Structures are given as structure tokens and as C-alpha cells.
PDB file of C-alpha atoms in Angstrom:
ATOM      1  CA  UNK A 523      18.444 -13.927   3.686  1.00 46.00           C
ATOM      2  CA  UNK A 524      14.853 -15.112   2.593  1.00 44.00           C
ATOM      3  CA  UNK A 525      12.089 -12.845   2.615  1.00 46.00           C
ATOM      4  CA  UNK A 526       9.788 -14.501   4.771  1.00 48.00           C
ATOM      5  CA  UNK A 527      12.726 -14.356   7.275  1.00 45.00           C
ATOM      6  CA  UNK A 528      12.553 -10.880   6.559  1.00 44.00           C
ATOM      7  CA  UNK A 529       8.933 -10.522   7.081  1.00 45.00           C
ATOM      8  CA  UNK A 530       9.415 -12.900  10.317  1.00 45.00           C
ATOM      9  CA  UNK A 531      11.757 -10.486  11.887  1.00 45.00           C
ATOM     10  CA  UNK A 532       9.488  -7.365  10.711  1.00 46.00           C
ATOM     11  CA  UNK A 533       6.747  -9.454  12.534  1.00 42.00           C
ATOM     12  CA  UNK A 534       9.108  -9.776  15.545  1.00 44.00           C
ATOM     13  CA  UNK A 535       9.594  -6.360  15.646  1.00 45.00           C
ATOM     14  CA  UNK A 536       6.362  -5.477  16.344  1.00 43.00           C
ATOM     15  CA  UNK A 537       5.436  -8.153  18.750  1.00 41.00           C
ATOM     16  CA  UNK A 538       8.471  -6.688  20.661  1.00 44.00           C
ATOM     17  CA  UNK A 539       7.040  -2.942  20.650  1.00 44.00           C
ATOM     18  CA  UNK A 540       3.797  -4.397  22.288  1.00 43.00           C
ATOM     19  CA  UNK A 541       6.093  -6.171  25.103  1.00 40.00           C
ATOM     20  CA  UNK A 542       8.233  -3.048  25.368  1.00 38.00           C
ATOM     21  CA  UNK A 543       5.318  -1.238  26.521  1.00 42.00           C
ATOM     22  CA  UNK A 544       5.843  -3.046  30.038  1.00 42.00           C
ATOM     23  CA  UNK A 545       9.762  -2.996  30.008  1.00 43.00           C
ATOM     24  CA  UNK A 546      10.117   0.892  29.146  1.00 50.00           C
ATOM     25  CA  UNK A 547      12.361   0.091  26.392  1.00 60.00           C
ATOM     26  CA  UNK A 548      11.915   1.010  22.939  1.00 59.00           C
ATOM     27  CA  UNK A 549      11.486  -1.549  20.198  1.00 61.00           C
ATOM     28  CA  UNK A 550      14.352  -2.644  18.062  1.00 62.00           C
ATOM     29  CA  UNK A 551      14.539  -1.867  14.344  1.00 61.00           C
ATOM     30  CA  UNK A 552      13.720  -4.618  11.719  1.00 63.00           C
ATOM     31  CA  UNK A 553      16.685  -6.572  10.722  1.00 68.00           C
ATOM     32  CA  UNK A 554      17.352  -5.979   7.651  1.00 67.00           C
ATOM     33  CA  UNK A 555      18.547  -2.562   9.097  1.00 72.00           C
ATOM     34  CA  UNK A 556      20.678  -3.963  11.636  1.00 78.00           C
ATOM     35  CA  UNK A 557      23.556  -2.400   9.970  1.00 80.00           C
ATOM     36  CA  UNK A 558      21.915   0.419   8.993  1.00 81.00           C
ATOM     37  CA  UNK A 559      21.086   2.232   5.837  1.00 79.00           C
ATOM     38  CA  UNK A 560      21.623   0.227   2.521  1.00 71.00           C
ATOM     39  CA  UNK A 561      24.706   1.286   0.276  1.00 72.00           C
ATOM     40  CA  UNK A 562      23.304   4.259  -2.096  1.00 71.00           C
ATOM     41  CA  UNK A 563      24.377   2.464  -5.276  1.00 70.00           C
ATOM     42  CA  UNK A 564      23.037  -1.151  -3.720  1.00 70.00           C
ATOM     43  CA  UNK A 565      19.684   0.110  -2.141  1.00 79.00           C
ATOM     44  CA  UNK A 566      18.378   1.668  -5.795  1.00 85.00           C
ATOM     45  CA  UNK A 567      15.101  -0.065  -7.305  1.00 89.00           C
ATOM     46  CA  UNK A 568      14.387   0.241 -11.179  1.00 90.00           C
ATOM     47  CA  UNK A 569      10.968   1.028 -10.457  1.00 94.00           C
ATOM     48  CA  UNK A 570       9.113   1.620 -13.358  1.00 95.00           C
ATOM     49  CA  UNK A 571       6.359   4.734 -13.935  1.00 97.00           C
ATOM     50  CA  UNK A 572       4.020   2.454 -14.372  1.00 97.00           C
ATOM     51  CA  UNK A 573       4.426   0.679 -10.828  1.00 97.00           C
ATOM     52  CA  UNK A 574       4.499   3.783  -9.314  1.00 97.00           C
ATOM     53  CA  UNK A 575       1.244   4.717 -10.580  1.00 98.00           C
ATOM     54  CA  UNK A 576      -0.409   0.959 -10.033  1.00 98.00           C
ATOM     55  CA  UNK A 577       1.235   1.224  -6.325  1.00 98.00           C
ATOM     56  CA  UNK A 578      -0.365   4.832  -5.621  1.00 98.00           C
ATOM     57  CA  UNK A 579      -3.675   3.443  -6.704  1.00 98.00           C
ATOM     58  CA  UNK A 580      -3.224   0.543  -4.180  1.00 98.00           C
ATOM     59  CA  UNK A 581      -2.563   3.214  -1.577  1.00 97.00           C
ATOM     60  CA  UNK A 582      -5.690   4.691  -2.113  1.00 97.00           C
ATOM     61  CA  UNK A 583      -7.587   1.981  -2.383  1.00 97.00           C
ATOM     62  CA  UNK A 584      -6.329   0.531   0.958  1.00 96.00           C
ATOM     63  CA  UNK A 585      -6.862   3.893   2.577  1.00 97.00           C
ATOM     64  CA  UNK A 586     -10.722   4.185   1.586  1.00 96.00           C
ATOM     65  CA  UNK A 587     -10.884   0.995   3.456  1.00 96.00           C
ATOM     66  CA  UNK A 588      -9.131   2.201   6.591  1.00 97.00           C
ATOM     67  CA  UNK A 589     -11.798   4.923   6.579  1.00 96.00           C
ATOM     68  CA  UNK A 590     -14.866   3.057   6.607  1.00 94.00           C
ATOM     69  CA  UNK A 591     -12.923   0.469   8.922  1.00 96.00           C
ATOM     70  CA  UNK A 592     -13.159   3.321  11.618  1.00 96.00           C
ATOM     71  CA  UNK A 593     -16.326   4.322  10.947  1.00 93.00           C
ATOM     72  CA  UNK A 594     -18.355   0.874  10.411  1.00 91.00           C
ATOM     73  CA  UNK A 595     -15.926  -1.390  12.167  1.00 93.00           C
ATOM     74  CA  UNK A 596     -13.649  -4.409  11.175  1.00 95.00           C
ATOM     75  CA  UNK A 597     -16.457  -6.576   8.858  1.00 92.00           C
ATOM     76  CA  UNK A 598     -15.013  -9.589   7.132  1.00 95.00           C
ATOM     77  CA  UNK A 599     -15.350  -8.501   3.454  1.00 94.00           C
ATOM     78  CA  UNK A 600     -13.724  -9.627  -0.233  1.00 95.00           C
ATOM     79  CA  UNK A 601     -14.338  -7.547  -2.875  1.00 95.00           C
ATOM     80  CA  UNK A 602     -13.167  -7.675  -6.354  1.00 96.00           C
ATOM     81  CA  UNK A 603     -10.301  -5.440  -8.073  1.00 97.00           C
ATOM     82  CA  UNK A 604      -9.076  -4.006 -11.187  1.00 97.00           C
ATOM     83  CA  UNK A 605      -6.029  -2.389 -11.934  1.00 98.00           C
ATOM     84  CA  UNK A 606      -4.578  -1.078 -14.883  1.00 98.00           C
ATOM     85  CA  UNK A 607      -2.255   1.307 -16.321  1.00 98.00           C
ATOM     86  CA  UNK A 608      -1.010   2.060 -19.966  1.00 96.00           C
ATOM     87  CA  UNK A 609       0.842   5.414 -21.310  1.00 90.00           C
ATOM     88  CA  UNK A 610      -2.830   7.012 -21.325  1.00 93.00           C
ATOM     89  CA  UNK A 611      -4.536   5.396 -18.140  1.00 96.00           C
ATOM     90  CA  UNK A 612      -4.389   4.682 -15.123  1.00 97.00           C
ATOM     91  CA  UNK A 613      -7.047   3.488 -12.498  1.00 96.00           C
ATOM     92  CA  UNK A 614      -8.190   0.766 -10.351  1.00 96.00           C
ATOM     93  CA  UNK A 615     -11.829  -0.207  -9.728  1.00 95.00           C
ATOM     94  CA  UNK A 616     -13.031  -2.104  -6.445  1.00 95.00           C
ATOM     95  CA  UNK A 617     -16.230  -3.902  -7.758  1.00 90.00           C
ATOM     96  CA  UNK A 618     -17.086  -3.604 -10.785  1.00 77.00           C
ATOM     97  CA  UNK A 619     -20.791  -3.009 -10.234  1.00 77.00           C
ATOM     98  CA  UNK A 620     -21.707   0.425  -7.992  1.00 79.00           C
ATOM     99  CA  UNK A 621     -17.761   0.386  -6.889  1.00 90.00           C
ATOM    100  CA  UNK A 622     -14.959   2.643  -5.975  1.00 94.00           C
ATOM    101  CA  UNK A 623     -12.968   3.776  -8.822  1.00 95.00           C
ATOM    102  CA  UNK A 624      -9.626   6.337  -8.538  1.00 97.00           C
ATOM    103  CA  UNK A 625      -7.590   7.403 -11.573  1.00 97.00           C
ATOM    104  CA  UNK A 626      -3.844   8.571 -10.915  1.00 98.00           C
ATOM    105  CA  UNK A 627      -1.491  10.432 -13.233  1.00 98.00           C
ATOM    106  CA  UNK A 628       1.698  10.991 -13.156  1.00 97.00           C
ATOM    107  CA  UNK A 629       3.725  14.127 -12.920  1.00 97.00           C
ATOM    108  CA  UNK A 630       6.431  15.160 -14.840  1.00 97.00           C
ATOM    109  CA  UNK A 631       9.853  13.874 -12.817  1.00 95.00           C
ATOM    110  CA  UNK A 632      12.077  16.314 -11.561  1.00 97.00           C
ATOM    111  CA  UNK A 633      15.873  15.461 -12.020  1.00 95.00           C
ATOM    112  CA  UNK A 634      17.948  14.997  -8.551  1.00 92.00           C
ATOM    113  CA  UNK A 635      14.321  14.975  -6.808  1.00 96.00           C
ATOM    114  CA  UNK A 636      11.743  12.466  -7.999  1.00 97.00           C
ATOM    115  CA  UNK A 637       8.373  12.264  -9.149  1.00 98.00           C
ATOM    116  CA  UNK A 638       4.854  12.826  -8.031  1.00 98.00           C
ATOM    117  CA  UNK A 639       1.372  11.078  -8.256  1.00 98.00           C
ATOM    118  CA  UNK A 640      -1.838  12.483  -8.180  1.00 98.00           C
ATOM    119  CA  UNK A 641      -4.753  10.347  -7.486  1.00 98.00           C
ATOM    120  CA  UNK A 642      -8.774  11.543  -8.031  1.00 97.00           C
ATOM    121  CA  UNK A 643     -11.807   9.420  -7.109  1.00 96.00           C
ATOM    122  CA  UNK A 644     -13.979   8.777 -10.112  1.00 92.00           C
ATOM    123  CA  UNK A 645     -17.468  10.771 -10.133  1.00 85.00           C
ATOM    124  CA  UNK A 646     -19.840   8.562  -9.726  1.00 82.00           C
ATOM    125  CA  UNK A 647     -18.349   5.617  -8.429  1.00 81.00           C
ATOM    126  CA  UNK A 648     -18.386   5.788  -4.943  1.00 89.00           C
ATOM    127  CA  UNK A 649     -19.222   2.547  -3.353  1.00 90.00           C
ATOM    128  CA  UNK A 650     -17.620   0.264  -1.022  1.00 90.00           C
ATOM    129  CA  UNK A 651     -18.959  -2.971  -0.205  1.00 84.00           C
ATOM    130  CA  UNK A 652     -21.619  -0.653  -0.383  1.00 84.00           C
ATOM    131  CA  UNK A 653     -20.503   2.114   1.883  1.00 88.00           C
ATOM    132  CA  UNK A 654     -20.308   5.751   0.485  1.00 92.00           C
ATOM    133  CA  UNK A 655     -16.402   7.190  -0.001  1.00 94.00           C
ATOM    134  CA  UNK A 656     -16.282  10.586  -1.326  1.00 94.00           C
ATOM    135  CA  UNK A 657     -13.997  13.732  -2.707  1.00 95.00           C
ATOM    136  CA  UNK A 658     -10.579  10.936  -2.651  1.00 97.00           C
ATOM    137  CA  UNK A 659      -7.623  12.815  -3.192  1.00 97.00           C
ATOM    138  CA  UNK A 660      -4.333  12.710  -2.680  1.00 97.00           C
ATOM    139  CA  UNK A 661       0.054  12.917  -3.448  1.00 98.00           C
ATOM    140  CA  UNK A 662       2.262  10.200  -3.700  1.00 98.00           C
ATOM    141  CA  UNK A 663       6.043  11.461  -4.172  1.00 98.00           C
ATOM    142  CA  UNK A 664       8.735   9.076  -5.203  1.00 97.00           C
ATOM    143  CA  UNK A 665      12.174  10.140  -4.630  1.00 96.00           C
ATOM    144  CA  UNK A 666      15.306   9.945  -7.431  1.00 95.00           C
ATOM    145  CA  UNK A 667      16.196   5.965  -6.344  1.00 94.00           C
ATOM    146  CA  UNK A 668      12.552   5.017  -6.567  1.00 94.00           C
ATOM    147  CA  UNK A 669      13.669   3.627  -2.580  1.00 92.00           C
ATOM    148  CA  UNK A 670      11.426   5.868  -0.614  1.00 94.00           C
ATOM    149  CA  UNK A 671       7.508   6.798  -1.242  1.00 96.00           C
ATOM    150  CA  UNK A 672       5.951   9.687   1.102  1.00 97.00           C
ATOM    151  CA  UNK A 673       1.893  10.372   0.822  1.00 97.00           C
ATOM    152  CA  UNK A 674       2.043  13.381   3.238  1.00 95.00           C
ATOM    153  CA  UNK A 675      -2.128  13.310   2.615  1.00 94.00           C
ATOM    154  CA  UNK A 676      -4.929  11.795   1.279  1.00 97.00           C
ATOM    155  CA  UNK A 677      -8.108  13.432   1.710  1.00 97.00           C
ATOM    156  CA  UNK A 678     -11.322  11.543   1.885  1.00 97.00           C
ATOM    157  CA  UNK A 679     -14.662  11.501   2.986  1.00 95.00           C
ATOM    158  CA  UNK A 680     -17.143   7.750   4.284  1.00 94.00           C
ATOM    159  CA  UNK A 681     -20.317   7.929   5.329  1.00 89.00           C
ATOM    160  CA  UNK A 682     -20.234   7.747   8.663  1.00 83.00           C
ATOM    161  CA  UNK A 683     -22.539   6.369  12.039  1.00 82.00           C
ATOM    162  CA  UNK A 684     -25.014   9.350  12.248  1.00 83.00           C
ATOM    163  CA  UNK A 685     -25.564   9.353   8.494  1.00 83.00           C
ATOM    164  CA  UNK A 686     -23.063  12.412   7.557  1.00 88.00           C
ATOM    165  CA  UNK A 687     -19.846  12.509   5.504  1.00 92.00           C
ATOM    166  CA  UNK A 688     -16.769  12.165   7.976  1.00 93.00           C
ATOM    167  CA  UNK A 689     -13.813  13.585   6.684  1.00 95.00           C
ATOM    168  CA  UNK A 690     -10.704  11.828   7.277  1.00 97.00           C
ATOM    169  CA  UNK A 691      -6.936  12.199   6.394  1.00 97.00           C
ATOM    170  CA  UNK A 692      -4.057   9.588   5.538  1.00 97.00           C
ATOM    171  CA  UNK A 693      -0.225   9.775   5.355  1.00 97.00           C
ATOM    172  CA  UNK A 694       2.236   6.718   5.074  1.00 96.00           C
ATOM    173  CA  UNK A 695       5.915   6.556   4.060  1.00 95.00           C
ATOM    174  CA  UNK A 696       7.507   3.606   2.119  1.00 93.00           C
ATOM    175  CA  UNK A 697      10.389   2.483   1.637  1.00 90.00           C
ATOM    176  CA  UNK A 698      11.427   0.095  -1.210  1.00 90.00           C
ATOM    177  CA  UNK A 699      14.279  -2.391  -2.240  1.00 84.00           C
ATOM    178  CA  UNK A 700      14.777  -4.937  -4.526  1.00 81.00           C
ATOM    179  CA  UNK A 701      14.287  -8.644  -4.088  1.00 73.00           C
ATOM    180  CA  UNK A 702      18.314  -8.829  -4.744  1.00 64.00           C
ATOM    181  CA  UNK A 703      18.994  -5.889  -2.309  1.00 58.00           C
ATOM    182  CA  UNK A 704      19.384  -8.241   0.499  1.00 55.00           C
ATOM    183  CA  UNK A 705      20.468 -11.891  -1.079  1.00 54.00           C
ATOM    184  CA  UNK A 706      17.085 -12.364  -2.065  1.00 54.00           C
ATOM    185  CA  UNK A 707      18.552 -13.271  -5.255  1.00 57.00           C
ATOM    186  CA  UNK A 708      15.303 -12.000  -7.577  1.00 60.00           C
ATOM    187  CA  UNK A 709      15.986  -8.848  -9.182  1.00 59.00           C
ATOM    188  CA  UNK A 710      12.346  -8.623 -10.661  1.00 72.00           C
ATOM    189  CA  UNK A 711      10.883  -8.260  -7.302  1.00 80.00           C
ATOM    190  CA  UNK A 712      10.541  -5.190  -5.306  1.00 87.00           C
ATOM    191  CA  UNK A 713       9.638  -5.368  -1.833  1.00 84.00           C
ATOM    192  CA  UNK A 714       8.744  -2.473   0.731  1.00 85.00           C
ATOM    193  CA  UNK A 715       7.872  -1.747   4.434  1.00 84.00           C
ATOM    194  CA  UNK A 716       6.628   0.852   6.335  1.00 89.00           C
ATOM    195  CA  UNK A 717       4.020   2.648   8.568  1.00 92.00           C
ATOM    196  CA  UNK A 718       0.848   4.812   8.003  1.00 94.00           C
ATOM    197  CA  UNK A 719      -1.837   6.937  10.108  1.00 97.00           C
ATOM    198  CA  UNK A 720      -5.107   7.813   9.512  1.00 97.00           C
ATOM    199  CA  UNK A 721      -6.905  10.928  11.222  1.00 97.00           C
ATOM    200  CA  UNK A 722     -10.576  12.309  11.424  1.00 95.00           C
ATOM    201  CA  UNK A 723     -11.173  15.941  11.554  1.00 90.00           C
ATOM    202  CA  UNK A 724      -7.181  16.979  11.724  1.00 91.00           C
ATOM    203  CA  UNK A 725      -6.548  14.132  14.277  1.00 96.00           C
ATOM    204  CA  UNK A 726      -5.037  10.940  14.836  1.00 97.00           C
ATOM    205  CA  UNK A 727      -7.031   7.912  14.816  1.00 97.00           C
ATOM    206  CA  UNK A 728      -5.893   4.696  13.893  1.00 97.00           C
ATOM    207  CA  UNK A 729      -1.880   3.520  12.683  1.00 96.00           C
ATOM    208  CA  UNK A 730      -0.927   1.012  10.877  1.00 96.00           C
ATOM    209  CA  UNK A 731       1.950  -1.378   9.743  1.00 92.00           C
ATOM    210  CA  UNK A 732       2.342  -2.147   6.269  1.00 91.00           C
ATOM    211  CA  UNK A 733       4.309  -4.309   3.737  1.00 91.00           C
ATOM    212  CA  UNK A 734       4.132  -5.084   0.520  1.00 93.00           C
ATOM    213  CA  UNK A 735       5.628  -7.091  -2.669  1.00 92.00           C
ATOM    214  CA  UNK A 736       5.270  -7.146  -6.434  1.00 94.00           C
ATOM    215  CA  UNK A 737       6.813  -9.556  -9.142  1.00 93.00           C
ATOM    216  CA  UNK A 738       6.757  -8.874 -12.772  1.00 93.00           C
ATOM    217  CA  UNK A 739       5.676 -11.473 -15.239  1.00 92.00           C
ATOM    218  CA  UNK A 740       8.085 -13.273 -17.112  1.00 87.00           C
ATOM    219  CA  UNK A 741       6.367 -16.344 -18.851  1.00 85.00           C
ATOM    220  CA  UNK A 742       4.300 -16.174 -15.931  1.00 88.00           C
ATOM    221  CA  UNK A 743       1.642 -14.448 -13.971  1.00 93.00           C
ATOM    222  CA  UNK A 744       3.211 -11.273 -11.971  1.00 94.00           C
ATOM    223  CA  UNK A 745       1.993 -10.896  -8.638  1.00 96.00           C
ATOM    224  CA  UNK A 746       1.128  -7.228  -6.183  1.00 97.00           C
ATOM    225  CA  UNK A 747       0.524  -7.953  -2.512  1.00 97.00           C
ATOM    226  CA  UNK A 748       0.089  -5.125  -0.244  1.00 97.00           C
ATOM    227  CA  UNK A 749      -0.783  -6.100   3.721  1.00 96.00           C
ATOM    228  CA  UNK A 750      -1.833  -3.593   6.225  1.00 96.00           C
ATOM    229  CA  UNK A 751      -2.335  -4.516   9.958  1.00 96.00           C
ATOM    230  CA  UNK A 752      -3.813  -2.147  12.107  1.00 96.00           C
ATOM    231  CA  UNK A 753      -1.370  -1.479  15.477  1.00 95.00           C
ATOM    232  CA  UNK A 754      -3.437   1.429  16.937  1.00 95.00           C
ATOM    233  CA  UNK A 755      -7.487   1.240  17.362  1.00 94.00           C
ATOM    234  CA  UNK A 756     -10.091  -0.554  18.399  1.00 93.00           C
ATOM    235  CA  UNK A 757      -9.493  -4.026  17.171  1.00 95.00           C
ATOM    236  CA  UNK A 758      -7.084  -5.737  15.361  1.00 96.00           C
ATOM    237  CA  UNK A 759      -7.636  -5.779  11.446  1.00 97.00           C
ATOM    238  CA  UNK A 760      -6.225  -6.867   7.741  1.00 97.00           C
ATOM    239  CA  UNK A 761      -6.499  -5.171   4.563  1.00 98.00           C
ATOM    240  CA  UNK A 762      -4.931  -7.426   2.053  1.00 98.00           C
ATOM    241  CA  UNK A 763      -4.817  -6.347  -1.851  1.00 98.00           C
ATOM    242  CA  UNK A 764      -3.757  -9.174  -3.686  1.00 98.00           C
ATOM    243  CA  UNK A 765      -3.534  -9.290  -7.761  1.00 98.00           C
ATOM    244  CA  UNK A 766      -1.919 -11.082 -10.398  1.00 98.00           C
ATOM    245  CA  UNK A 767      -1.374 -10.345 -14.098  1.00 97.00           C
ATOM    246  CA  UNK A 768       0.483  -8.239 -16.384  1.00 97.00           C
ATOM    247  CA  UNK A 769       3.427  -6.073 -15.146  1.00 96.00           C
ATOM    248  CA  UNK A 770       5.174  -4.866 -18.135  1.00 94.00           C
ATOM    249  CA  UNK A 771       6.957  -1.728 -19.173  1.00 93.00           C
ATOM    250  CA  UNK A 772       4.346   0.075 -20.164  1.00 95.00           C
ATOM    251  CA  UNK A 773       1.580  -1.806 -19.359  1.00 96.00           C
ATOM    252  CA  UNK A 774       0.163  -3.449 -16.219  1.00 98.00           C
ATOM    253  CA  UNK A 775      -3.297  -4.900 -16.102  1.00 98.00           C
ATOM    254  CA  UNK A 776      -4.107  -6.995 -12.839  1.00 98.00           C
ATOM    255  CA  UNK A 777      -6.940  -8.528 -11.106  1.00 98.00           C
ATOM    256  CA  UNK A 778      -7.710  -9.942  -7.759  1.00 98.00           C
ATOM    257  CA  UNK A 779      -9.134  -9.032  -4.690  1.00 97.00           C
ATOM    258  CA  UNK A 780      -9.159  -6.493  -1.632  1.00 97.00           C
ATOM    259  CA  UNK A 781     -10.348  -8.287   1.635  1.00 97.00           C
ATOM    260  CA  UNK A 782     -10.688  -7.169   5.117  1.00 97.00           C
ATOM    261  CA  UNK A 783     -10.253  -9.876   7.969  1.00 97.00           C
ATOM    262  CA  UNK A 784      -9.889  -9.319  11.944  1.00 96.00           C
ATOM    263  CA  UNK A 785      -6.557 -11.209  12.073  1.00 95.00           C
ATOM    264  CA  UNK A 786      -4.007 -10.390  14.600  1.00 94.00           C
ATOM    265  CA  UNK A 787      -0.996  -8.512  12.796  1.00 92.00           C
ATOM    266  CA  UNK A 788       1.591 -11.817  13.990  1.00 89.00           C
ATOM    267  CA  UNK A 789      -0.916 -14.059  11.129  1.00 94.00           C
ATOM    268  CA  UNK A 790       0.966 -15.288   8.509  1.00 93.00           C
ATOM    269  CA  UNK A 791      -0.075 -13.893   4.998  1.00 95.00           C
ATOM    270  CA  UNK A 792      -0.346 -16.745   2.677  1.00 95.00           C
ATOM    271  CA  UNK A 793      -0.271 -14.630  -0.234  1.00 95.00           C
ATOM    272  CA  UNK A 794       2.316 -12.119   0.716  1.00 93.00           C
ATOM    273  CA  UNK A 795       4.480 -15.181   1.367  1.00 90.00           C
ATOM    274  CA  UNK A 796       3.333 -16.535  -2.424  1.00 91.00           C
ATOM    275  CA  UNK A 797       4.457 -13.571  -3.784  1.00 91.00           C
ATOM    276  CA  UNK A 798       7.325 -13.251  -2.375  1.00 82.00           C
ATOM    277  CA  UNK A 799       8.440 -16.733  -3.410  1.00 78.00           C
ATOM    278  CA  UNK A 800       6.968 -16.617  -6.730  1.00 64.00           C
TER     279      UNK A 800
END
């Protein structure tokens, strides 16, 4: 099975949710779970600590945009990005000039259980595309098989319409497998799905559907491509992170972009596709 088929029917999937709304009957899972669960021993990624803490970063990235998305509305934007992590640092930087930069480090991993990752915003960068984020904070816990990723919270605050700091409040759940797990026949990809919600003041706001992939060099650029549609609010929107660069053992430098488009969640991703194939 290709990935974009996999994709396709993930796409399917959702399209069917919004028809089932008329029919009464809940949506079907995504394919690739049509038999349920993966093996254990098959569905195990060799995710490195590195990704994890580049992948958190992405997170929280992505989420400061969901924030002001709510508050200012789904603006077509591009802004640049930076990420990069070695055995002593770890951060990502949207814009380089006045941005938004959040540093993550990694916990020590607990045998049987997993691992978390704590994410800070930077003092003093706290912009944007020019829009105040604030006190960014959160958890990302990786279980034993590096399969499954839970962010129970991510605390932030945005500048919102009457000139105060709004506080909101994320949480998503992951789950991962490898490019091989399914026939995709490329073991140096690892590819993930799942679902997130953001909340102002203790409530929920907005949800969205989410899906990602990254490729590690080898002789050539490797590629991270995390998508976001949103399923629940007031318009339909895109965040798309998209880098390329370095993804080594202990070391991943990447750069690219984070853009935000009003694109219904059925639109093709060019480079999510890309990746995938890459």
C-alpha cells in the first residue's frame, strides 16, 4: 500500500464523518486499521531522541499558530523556520527577526514506559507574523515503541481582539509507524496520524486533524512535513510545517517554512505527498 493511498483513505475518512452527520452513522476508521491494531513487534518505530525532540518543537510551533488562528482569524501567511537539535540543544525559531522561539529538552527515559519532552518559549522572542504568543509550555510523552505521542497540555497565551493576553490550552495524541510498517517499503521514514483540540479559558474551541511524515537524509536532503486541517471552527484552515535538511543520529538541523492557507482539509498537500515519496 502507498502512502498517498494511505493519506487518500485518511482523507476519505473524514469526508465521510461530515456526510455521516446526516445519515446518523458514525464514521469508519482509516484503513490502514481495517484489521485493527498493528502486530506489537511489526508496529515499533526506531525513533530517535533527537526526532522526538525536533517533532515536539513542531507541535508547539503548530499550536502557537492554532492560537492566534482563533483569535485573529485564518490569514494567508509563510513564515520562515529553523530547527535544530544536537546532544546540547534543541529549539526551533519561526522568523528569524522579532520571532517565536521554543527550546525542548528531553527527559530521562523510563524503562517499560517511555520518555518525556518539555518544551519552554524563549524570553524574548515572542512574535508571530507579528502577533504576541506568550508563557508556551508544555509535555510531550513518548511511549516504550516510540508508536504513540500524547501532549495532554500545552499552555499558551496570544494577544487577543480586545488587546489582552487570551490564555489557551492544547492536547493532541499521535500515533507513529514506519514507512515499512504497511508495505511502504522505506524503513527511514516514519509516518503518523492523529487528532488535536485546542481550548480557551478551560474550554473547547477548535479540533483538528493532523498528519505528518519525516525522511532522514541519506546522500540526500531529509524531509519533516507536518499538516494540520482544522475540522471544528469557524472556517476551514492549513497549517503546514515543511523542512528539509539534516536528520542524523545526533544531529538534525532543518529549514523551511510554516504557512497558514484557508484550504479545505480534502486539498491535496503537495509537500506531504513529496515527502512521503522522497
Amino acid at each position: 500500500m502507498k502512502t498517498n493511498k494511505i493519506i487518500a483513505a485518511a482523507v476519505a475518512t473524514v469526508l465521510l464523518g461530515a456526510s455521516s452527520v446526516a445519515s446518523a452513522e458514525a464514521p469508519a476508521a482509516p484503513s490502514i486499521y481495517d484489521n485493527g491494531p498493528a502486530s506489537a513487534r511489526l508496529n515499533v518505530t526506531d525513533m530517535r531522541e533527537t526526532e522526538k525532540l525536533a517533532f515536539s518543537l513542531y507541535e508547539a510551533a503548530m499550536q502557537s499558530a492554532e492560537a492566534q488562528i482563533y483569535v485573529n482569524g485564518c490569514m494567508n501567511s509563510t513564515s520562515s523556520v529553523t530547527g535544530y537539535v544536537d546532544l546540547n540543544d534543541a529549539d526551533i525559531t519561526v522568523n528569524e527577526t522579532n520571532g517565536l522561539t521554543i527550546a525542548a529538552v528531553a527527559r530521562n527515559p523510563l524503562a517499560g514506559f517511555g520518555q518525556h519532552i518539555d518544551v519552554t518559549q524563549t524570553a524574548g522572542q515572542n512574535l508571530l507574523n507579528g502577533k504576541e504568543i506568550e508563557a508556551l509550555r508544555g509535555r510531550y510523552t513518548y511511549n516504550q515503541k516510540n508508536n504513540l505521542m500524547v501532549n495532554e497540555r500545552t499552555e499558551l497565551q496570544a494577544r487577543g481582539q480586545r488587546g489582552g493576553l487570551d490564555r489557551f490550552r492544547s492536547s493532541v495524541i499521535k500515533d507513529f509507524y514506519r514507512g515499512d510498517t504497511f508495505g511502504q517499503g522505506n524503513k527511514y521514514e516514519i509516518i503518523d496520524y492523529g487528532l488535536q483540540v485546542l481550548s480557551k479559558n478551560g474550554y473547547p474551541v477548535n479540533k483538528y486533524w493532523q498528519r505528518s511524515a519525516s525522511v532522514r537524509d541519506n546522500g540526500v536532503e531529509g524531509c519533516v512535513v507536518f499538516v494540520k486541517d482544522r475540522l471544528v471552527g469557524t472556517s476551514a484552515c492549513r497549517i503546514t510545517l515543511e523542512t528539509t535538511g539534516y536528520n542524523q543520529p545526533d544531529y538534525f538541523d532543518q529549514t523551511g517554512t510554516l504557512k497558514i492557507e484557508r484550504v479545505n482539509p480534502n486539498t491535496p498537500s503537495p509537500v506531504l505527498t513529496a515527502c512521503n515519496n522522497g
